[in-house]
Tab-separated table of C-alpha atoms in Angstrom:
chain	number	residue	atom	x	y	z
A	145	UNK	CA	-0.167	-0.328	-0.023
A	146	UNK	CA	1.554	3.314	-0.944
A	147	UNK	CA	0.580	6.683	1.596
A	148	UNK	CA	-0.242	9.471	-0.211
A	149	UNK	CA	0.830	12.887	1.517
A	150	UNK	CA	-0.201	16.341	0.972
A	151	UNK	CA	2.599	19.364	1.489
A	152	UNK	CA	1.316	22.326	2.405
A	153	UNK	CA	4.140	25.352	1.850
A	154	UNK	CA	6.242	23.279	-0.533
A	155	UNK	CA	8.016	25.937	-1.950
A	156	UNK	CA	10.318	26.982	1.063
A	157	UNK	CA	13.903	25.240	1.628
A	158	UNK	CA	12.393	22.565	3.965
A	159	UNK	CA	9.513	21.840	1.596
A	160	UNK	CA	11.503	21.627	-1.472
A	161	UNK	CA	14.008	19.258	0.744
A	162	UNK	CA	10.943	16.826	1.491
A	163	UNK	CA	9.831	17.141	-1.791
A	164	UNK	CA	13.450	15.436	-3.078
A	165	UNK	CA	13.152	12.741	-0.530
A	166	UNK	CA	9.686	11.895	-1.702
A	167	UNK	CA	11.225	10.955	-4.977
A	168	UNK	CA	12.895	8.308	-3.864
A	169	UNK	CA	10.465	6.677	-1.165
A	170	UNK	CA	8.927	3.307	-2.494
A	171	UNK	CA	6.206	3.651	-0.434
A	172	UNK	CA	4.373	7.228	-0.555
A	173	UNK	CA	3.325	9.141	-3.459
A	174	UNK	CA	2.508	12.958	-3.184
A	175	UNK	CA	-1.147	13.810	-3.370
A	176	UNK	CA	-0.292	17.570	-4.034
A	177	UNK	CA	1.545	20.256	-3.115
A	178	UNK	CA	0.519	23.942	-2.374
A	179	UNK	CA	2.455	27.276	-2.278
A	180	UNK	CA	0.698	30.576	-1.913
A	181	UNK	CA	3.127	32.594	-3.679
A	182	UNK	CA	4.283	29.976	-6.272
A	183	UNK	CA	0.985	28.349	-7.487
A	184	UNK	CA	1.332	27.237	-11.248
A	185	UNK	CA	4.706	26.822	-11.149
A	186	UNK	CA	6.162	23.515	-11.881
A	187	UNK	CA	7.418	21.586	-9.091
A	188	UNK	CA	10.784	21.411	-10.625
A	189	UNK	CA	10.977	24.785	-9.880
A	190	UNK	CA	11.595	23.903	-6.292
A	191	UNK	CA	12.907	20.166	-6.785
A	192	UNK	CA	14.794	19.754	-9.968
A	193	UNK	CA	14.500	16.032	-9.805
A	194	UNK	CA	10.829	15.563	-9.706
A	195	UNK	CA	9.808	13.231	-12.096
A	196	UNK	CA	6.527	14.544	-13.501
A	197	UNK	CA	7.579	17.927	-15.061
A	198	UNK	CA	3.943	18.837	-15.569
A	199	UNK	CA	2.938	18.562	-11.902
A	200	UNK	CA	2.593	22.404	-10.896
A	201	UNK	CA	2.179	23.795	-6.883
A	202	UNK	CA	-1.582	24.329	-6.172
A	203	UNK	CA	-3.258	27.273	-4.574
A	204	UNK	CA	-4.594	26.456	-1.447
A	205	UNK	CA	-6.583	27.794	1.575
A	206	UNK	CA	-6.964	26.523	5.021
A	207	UNK	CA	-10.955	26.960	4.513
A	208	UNK	CA	-10.742	24.626	1.567
A	209	UNK	CA	-8.988	21.283	3.100
A	210	UNK	CA	-11.976	19.409	2.753
A	211	UNK	CA	-12.122	19.369	-0.823
A	212	UNK	CA	-8.637	17.501	-0.856
A	213	UNK	CA	-7.969	14.186	0.762
A	214	UNK	CA	-4.622	12.675	1.595
A	215	UNK	CA	-3.065	9.900	4.649
A	216	UNK	CA	-0.641	12.640	5.673
A	217	UNK	CA	-0.663	16.343	5.504
A	218	UNK	CA	2.856	17.897	6.038
A	219	UNK	CA	2.887	21.576	7.054
A	220	UNK	CA	5.642	23.622	5.986
A	221	UNK	CA	4.547	26.560	6.719
A	222	UNK	CA	6.268	29.683	8.623
A	223	UNK	CA	5.914	29.794	12.417
A	224	UNK	CA	2.416	31.194	13.311
A	225	UNK	CA	0.334	29.638	10.358
A	226	UNK	CA	0.301	26.377	11.176
A	227	UNK	CA	-2.164	26.378	14.029
A	228	UNK	CA	-5.048	27.347	11.449
A	229	UNK	CA	-4.132	24.375	9.069
A	230	UNK	CA	-3.920	21.952	11.447
A	231	UNK	CA	-7.459	22.881	12.969
A	232	UNK	CA	-9.073	22.798	9.457
A	233	UNK	CA	-7.163	19.347	8.277
A	234	UNK	CA	-8.361	18.221	11.962
A	235	UNK	CA	-11.958	18.987	11.335
A	236	UNK	CA	-12.250	18.074	7.835
A	237	UNK	CA	-10.232	14.661	8.081
A	238	UNK	CA	-10.477	13.493	11.925
A	239	UNK	CA	-8.191	10.278	11.073
A	240	UNK	CA	-5.088	11.838	8.908
A	241	UNK	CA	-1.574	12.063	10.159
A	242	UNK	CA	-0.604	15.483	10.423
A	243	UNK	CA	2.663	16.745	10.785
A	244	UNK	CA	3.871	20.179	11.253
A	245	UNK	CA	7.511	21.668	10.422
A	246	UNK	CA	7.141	24.700	12.461
A	247	UNK	CA	7.136	25.465	15.788
A	248	UNK	CA	3.548	26.402	16.594
A	249	UNK	CA	2.898	22.877	18.347
A	250	UNK	CA	6.190	21.853	20.036
A	251	UNK	CA	5.172	23.060	22.748
A	252	UNK	CA	1.383	21.668	22.883
A	253	UNK	CA	0.997	18.338	24.974
A	254	UNK	CA	-1.908	17.560	22.402
A	255	UNK	CA	0.817	16.817	20.020
A	256	UNK	CA	3.552	14.406	20.062
A	257	UNK	CA	7.364	16.048	20.097
A	258	UNK	CA	8.759	14.264	17.006
A	259	UNK	CA	12.357	13.423	18.234
A	260	UNK	CA	12.190	9.465	16.926
A	261	UNK	CA	15.521	8.452	18.970
A	262	UNK	CA	13.613	9.554	22.105
A	263	UNK	CA	10.108	9.008	21.438
A	264	UNK	CA	9.794	6.529	18.894
A	265	UNK	CA	6.823	4.242	20.665
A	266	UNK	CA	4.555	7.417	21.308
A	267	UNK	CA	5.331	8.668	17.666
A	268	UNK	CA	4.344	5.254	16.042
A	269	UNK	CA	0.985	5.882	17.988
A	270	UNK	CA	0.265	9.467	16.880
A	271	UNK	CA	-1.278	11.290	14.619
A	272	UNK	CA	-0.108	14.794	15.401
A	273	UNK	CA	3.413	14.868	15.002
A	274	UNK	CA	5.397	18.364	15.863
A	275	UNK	CA	8.478	17.980	14.134
A	276	UNK	CA	11.545	19.528	16.119
A	277	UNK	CA	13.766	22.758	15.567
A	278	UNK	CA	17.083	21.961	13.909
A	279	UNK	CA	19.321	23.769	16.763
A	280	UNK	CA	17.161	21.793	19.384
A	281	UNK	CA	17.377	18.590	17.618
A	282	UNK	CA	21.227	18.731	17.792
A	283	UNK	CA	21.584	19.892	20.887
A	284	UNK	CA	19.242	17.460	22.722
A	285	UNK	CA	20.868	14.421	20.683
A	286	UNK	CA	24.340	15.473	21.626
A	287	UNK	CA	23.148	15.778	25.387
A	288	UNK	CA	20.629	12.791	25.978
A	289	UNK	CA	23.494	10.473	26.715
A	290	UNK	CA	24.306	12.649	30.018
A	291	UNK	CA	21.070	13.211	30.951
A	292	UNK	CA	21.461	11.684	34.712
A	293	UNK	CA	25.148	13.399	34.849
A	294	UNK	CA	24.489	17.102	33.754
A	295	UNK	CA	24.755	19.862	36.802
A	296	UNK	CA	24.734	23.492	36.123
A	297	UNK	CA	23.554	24.956	32.884
A	298	UNK	CA	25.150	23.504	29.283
A	299	UNK	CA	26.549	26.328	26.808
A	300	UNK	CA	25.658	25.627	23.224
A	301	UNK	CA	27.533	28.016	20.414
A	302	UNK	CA	25.408	27.076	17.622
A	303	UNK	CA	26.585	28.149	13.534
A	304	UNK	CA	24.367	27.470	10.928
A	305	UNK	CA	24.224	28.165	7.474
A	306	UNK	CA	22.296	30.999	6.183
A	307	UNK	CA	19.164	28.902	4.652
A	308	UNK	CA	18.183	28.350	8.325
A	309	UNK	CA	16.718	31.910	8.138
A	310	UNK	CA	14.398	31.081	5.097
A	311	UNK	CA	13.921	32.744	1.574
A	312	UNK	CA	12.520	35.747	2.801
A	313	UNK	CA	14.899	38.338	2.270
A	314	UNK	CA	17.056	39.777	5.920
A	315	UNK	CA	20.525	40.052	7.194
A	316	UNK	CA	20.672	36.426	8.419
A	317	UNK	CA	19.915	35.345	4.565
A	318	UNK	CA	22.075	37.854	2.704
A	319	UNK	CA	25.314	36.705	1.075
A	320	UNK	CA	26.978	40.064	0.690
A	321	UNK	CA	26.355	40.843	4.201
A	322	UNK	CA	27.718	37.258	5.582
A	323	UNK	CA	30.411	37.428	2.844
A	324	UNK	CA	33.826	37.153	5.385
A	325	UNK	CA	31.484	37.140	8.067
A	326	UNK	CA	29.874	35.472	10.924
A	327	UNK	CA	26.769	37.114	12.241
A	328	UNK	CA	25.255	36.169	16.257
A	329	UNK	CA	21.644	37.212	16.237
A	330	UNK	CA	19.002	36.293	19.197
A	331	UNK	CA	21.758	36.117	22.135
A	332	UNK	CA	19.173	35.413	24.768
A	333	UNK	CA	15.777	33.220	24.663
A	334	UNK	CA	16.118	31.954	21.575
A	335	UNK	CA	13.139	29.506	20.610
A	336	UNK	CA	15.189	26.385	20.328
A	337	UNK	CA	16.905	27.302	23.535
A	338	UNK	CA	13.519	27.022	25.027
A	339	UNK	CA	12.637	24.143	23.222
A	340	UNK	CA	15.532	21.736	23.958
A	341	UNK	CA	15.385	23.338	27.748
A	342	UNK	CA	11.789	21.965	28.381
A	343	UNK	CA	12.699	18.494	26.624
A	344	UNK	CA	15.779	17.789	28.261
A	345	UNK	CA	14.148	18.938	31.804
A	346	UNK	CA	16.799	21.549	32.370
A	347	UNK	CA	18.365	24.714	31.357
A	348	UNK	CA	20.681	25.383	28.438
A	349	UNK	CA	22.430	28.650	27.317
A	350	UNK	CA	22.338	28.675	23.437
A	351	UNK	CA	23.980	31.319	21.231
A	352	UNK	CA	23.206	30.913	17.429
A	353	UNK	CA	24.941	32.399	14.548
A	354	UNK	CA	24.770	32.560	10.797
A	355	UNK	CA	27.644	31.883	8.618
A	356	UNK	CA	27.919	32.310	4.730
A	357	UNK	CA	27.745	28.583	3.789
A	358	UNK	CA	23.968	27.479	2.343
A	359	UNK	CA	23.452	24.605	4.632
A	360	UNK	CA	24.683	22.689	7.755
A	361	UNK	CA	25.037	22.964	11.737
A	362	UNK	CA	27.709	22.888	13.930
A	363	UNK	CA	26.949	22.886	17.594
A	364	UNK	CA	30.323	23.381	20.294
A	365	UNK	CA	28.569	22.145	23.476
A	366	UNK	CA	29.985	23.030	27.164
A	367	UNK	CA	28.819	20.939	29.845
A	368	UNK	CA	29.635	20.281	33.812
A	369	UNK	CA	29.241	16.383	34.798
A	370	UNK	CA	27.936	15.270	38.486
A	371	UNK	CA	31.577	12.740	38.471
A	372	UNK	CA	35.065	13.355	36.486
A	373	UNK	CA	35.136	11.295	33.264
A	374	UNK	CA	37.433	10.548	30.597
A	375	UNK	CA	37.463	11.472	26.543
A	376	UNK	CA	37.490	7.376	26.138
A	377	UNK	CA	34.565	6.847	28.534
A	378	UNK	CA	31.943	9.730	26.909
A	379	UNK	CA	32.817	7.837	23.245
A	380	UNK	CA	31.988	4.396	24.963
A	381	UNK	CA	29.116	5.904	26.397
A	382	UNK	CA	27.745	7.489	23.227
A	383	UNK	CA	28.531	4.353	21.138
A	384	UNK	CA	26.591	2.262	23.457
A	385	UNK	CA	23.178	4.460	23.483
A	386	UNK	CA	23.177	5.287	19.827
A	387	UNK	CA	24.125	1.796	18.325
A	388	UNK	CA	21.129	0.783	16.714
A	389	UNK	CA	20.297	4.527	15.366
A	390	UNK	CA	21.397	4.706	12.108
A	391	UNK	CA	21.336	8.566	11.665
A	392	UNK	CA	23.219	9.054	14.656
A	393	UNK	CA	26.929	8.204	14.221
A	394	UNK	CA	29.625	8.546	17.092
A	395	UNK	CA	33.045	9.207	16.726
A	396	UNK	CA	36.576	9.971	18.525
A	397	UNK	CA	37.229	13.050	15.834
A	398	UNK	CA	35.803	16.198	15.864
A	399	UNK	CA	33.260	16.243	13.410
A	400	UNK	CA	32.586	18.648	10.441
A	401	UNK	CA	29.963	20.118	8.664
A	402	UNK	CA	31.065	18.951	5.424
A	403	UNK	CA	30.494	15.247	6.072
A	404	UNK	CA	26.841	15.288	6.892
A	405	UNK	CA	25.636	18.059	4.347
A	406	UNK	CA	22.704	16.812	2.243
A	407	UNK	CA	22.210	13.607	4.653
A	408	UNK	CA	20.056	12.417	7.201
A	409	UNK	CA	22.921	11.848	9.751
A	410	UNK	CA	23.981	13.834	12.571
A	411	UNK	CA	27.974	13.344	13.836
A	412	UNK	CA	28.712	13.599	17.641
A	413	UNK	CA	32.386	13.482	18.771
A	414	UNK	CA	35.297	15.545	19.476
A	415	UNK	CA	35.105	14.310	23.221
A	416	UNK	CA	37.208	16.429	25.431
A	417	UNK	CA	37.690	16.647	29.353
A	418	UNK	CA	39.354	19.607	30.745
A	419	UNK	CA	42.712	18.697	32.517
A	420	UNK	CA	42.069	21.157	35.371
A	421	UNK	CA	38.483	19.636	36.185
A	422	UNK	CA	37.718	16.462	34.603
A	423	UNK	CA	33.989	17.002	35.089
A	424	UNK	CA	33.907	19.743	32.613
A	425	UNK	CA	33.720	18.389	29.214
A	426	UNK	CA	32.930	19.276	25.404
A	427	UNK	CA	31.713	18.124	22.533
A	428	UNK	CA	30.497	18.720	18.808
A	429	UNK	CA	27.733	17.810	17.144
A	430	UNK	CA	27.185	18.320	13.252
A	431	UNK	CA	23.980	18.127	10.950
A	432	UNK	CA	22.158	19.534	8.129
A	433	UNK	CA	19.577	21.925	9.336
A	434	UNK	CA	17.452	20.969	6.217
A	435	UNK	CA	17.694	17.319	6.382
A	436	UNK	CA	18.163	15.981	9.955
A	437	UNK	CA	17.140	19.500	11.216
A	438	UNK	CA	13.934	19.066	9.451
A	439	UNK	CA	12.999	17.084	6.207
A	440	UNK	CA	14.422	13.648	6.730
A	441	UNK	CA	13.375	13.745	10.474
A	442	UNK	CA	9.759	14.312	9.078
A	443	UNK	CA	10.496	11.530	7.111
A	444	UNK	CA	11.365	9.438	10.121
A	445	UNK	CA	8.331	10.279	11.935
A	446	UNK	CA	5.725	10.096	8.945
A	447	UNK	CA	7.255	6.154	8.413
A	448	UNK	CA	6.658	5.516	12.074
A	449	UNK	CA	3.231	7.061	12.216
A	450	UNK	CA	2.123	5.287	8.982
A	451	UNK	CA	3.564	1.863	9.708
A	452	UNK	CA	6.291	1.904	7.546
A	453	UNK	CA	10.422	1.266	8.099
A	454	UNK	CA	11.645	4.274	9.809
A	455	UNK	CA	14.497	4.949	7.560
A	456	UNK	CA	12.583	4.373	4.204
A	457	UNK	CA	13.527	7.014	2.054
A	458	UNK	CA	16.341	8.805	3.751
A	459	UNK	CA	18.608	5.908	3.988
A	460	UNK	CA	21.798	6.201	1.622
A	461	UNK	CA	25.278	4.637	0.972
């Protein structure tokens, strides 16, 4: 059986990335993709590999979702806009799966938080899934193996490619402004700081920056533990926790963005212990903000909710 997928907001970077994943998924097919600004344009304008050159984005309003049906709806709309869509879809199609890529439902207990490595069982039983944010995904996966050992407040220094700022022009996605530059922003209270803190159960401090490259995230994380450790013990711990998690790759070396770009993976490594105080540690996590930070994680969640193999459509050599 092939599951039909409706994509709302397919023209944005994340929507385009999700379309690309659909082209290789053997048990999902696109019912339609909508775009408020690009209705009538071919899907190939957003996804050059789309196999049907005649397929176009459709115009669709939230009030009109009853006229369309699908096994799952993916909301790739800006923050603040998903609520109306979700409400209309629930009313018209109460049994369909809804996956929200925006932040609108990440703090709503009626929705399942879609971090598969931690909430796989709940996701597989859910019809309402809130996809995590990109920085929050990397931060959580980097700290989950230490949940019972962390004291004080971890500090997360994040650097993202400018695709994370979306298509709407701003200083954070202006290549000229970013050329030979690094742009700090939102130095207190970033949404993903709040998100990761709630999910982890303790506060973190997150300091985001935008760099001149297009896609990818690097997180350098410092934390204090309740006991002294060695780098080898950290490596062994992370290997054990993530041994069965295909997208999570653990290594002794410091991971680099170039190795995860355009992949569904997150790399965690570079484990370092302060010789002056071996309870203080530093590690690095890298992921692609458009893939594991958004679209490929959405695919994991949809696969689980629809009863398919979790990594179908995102497996790679």
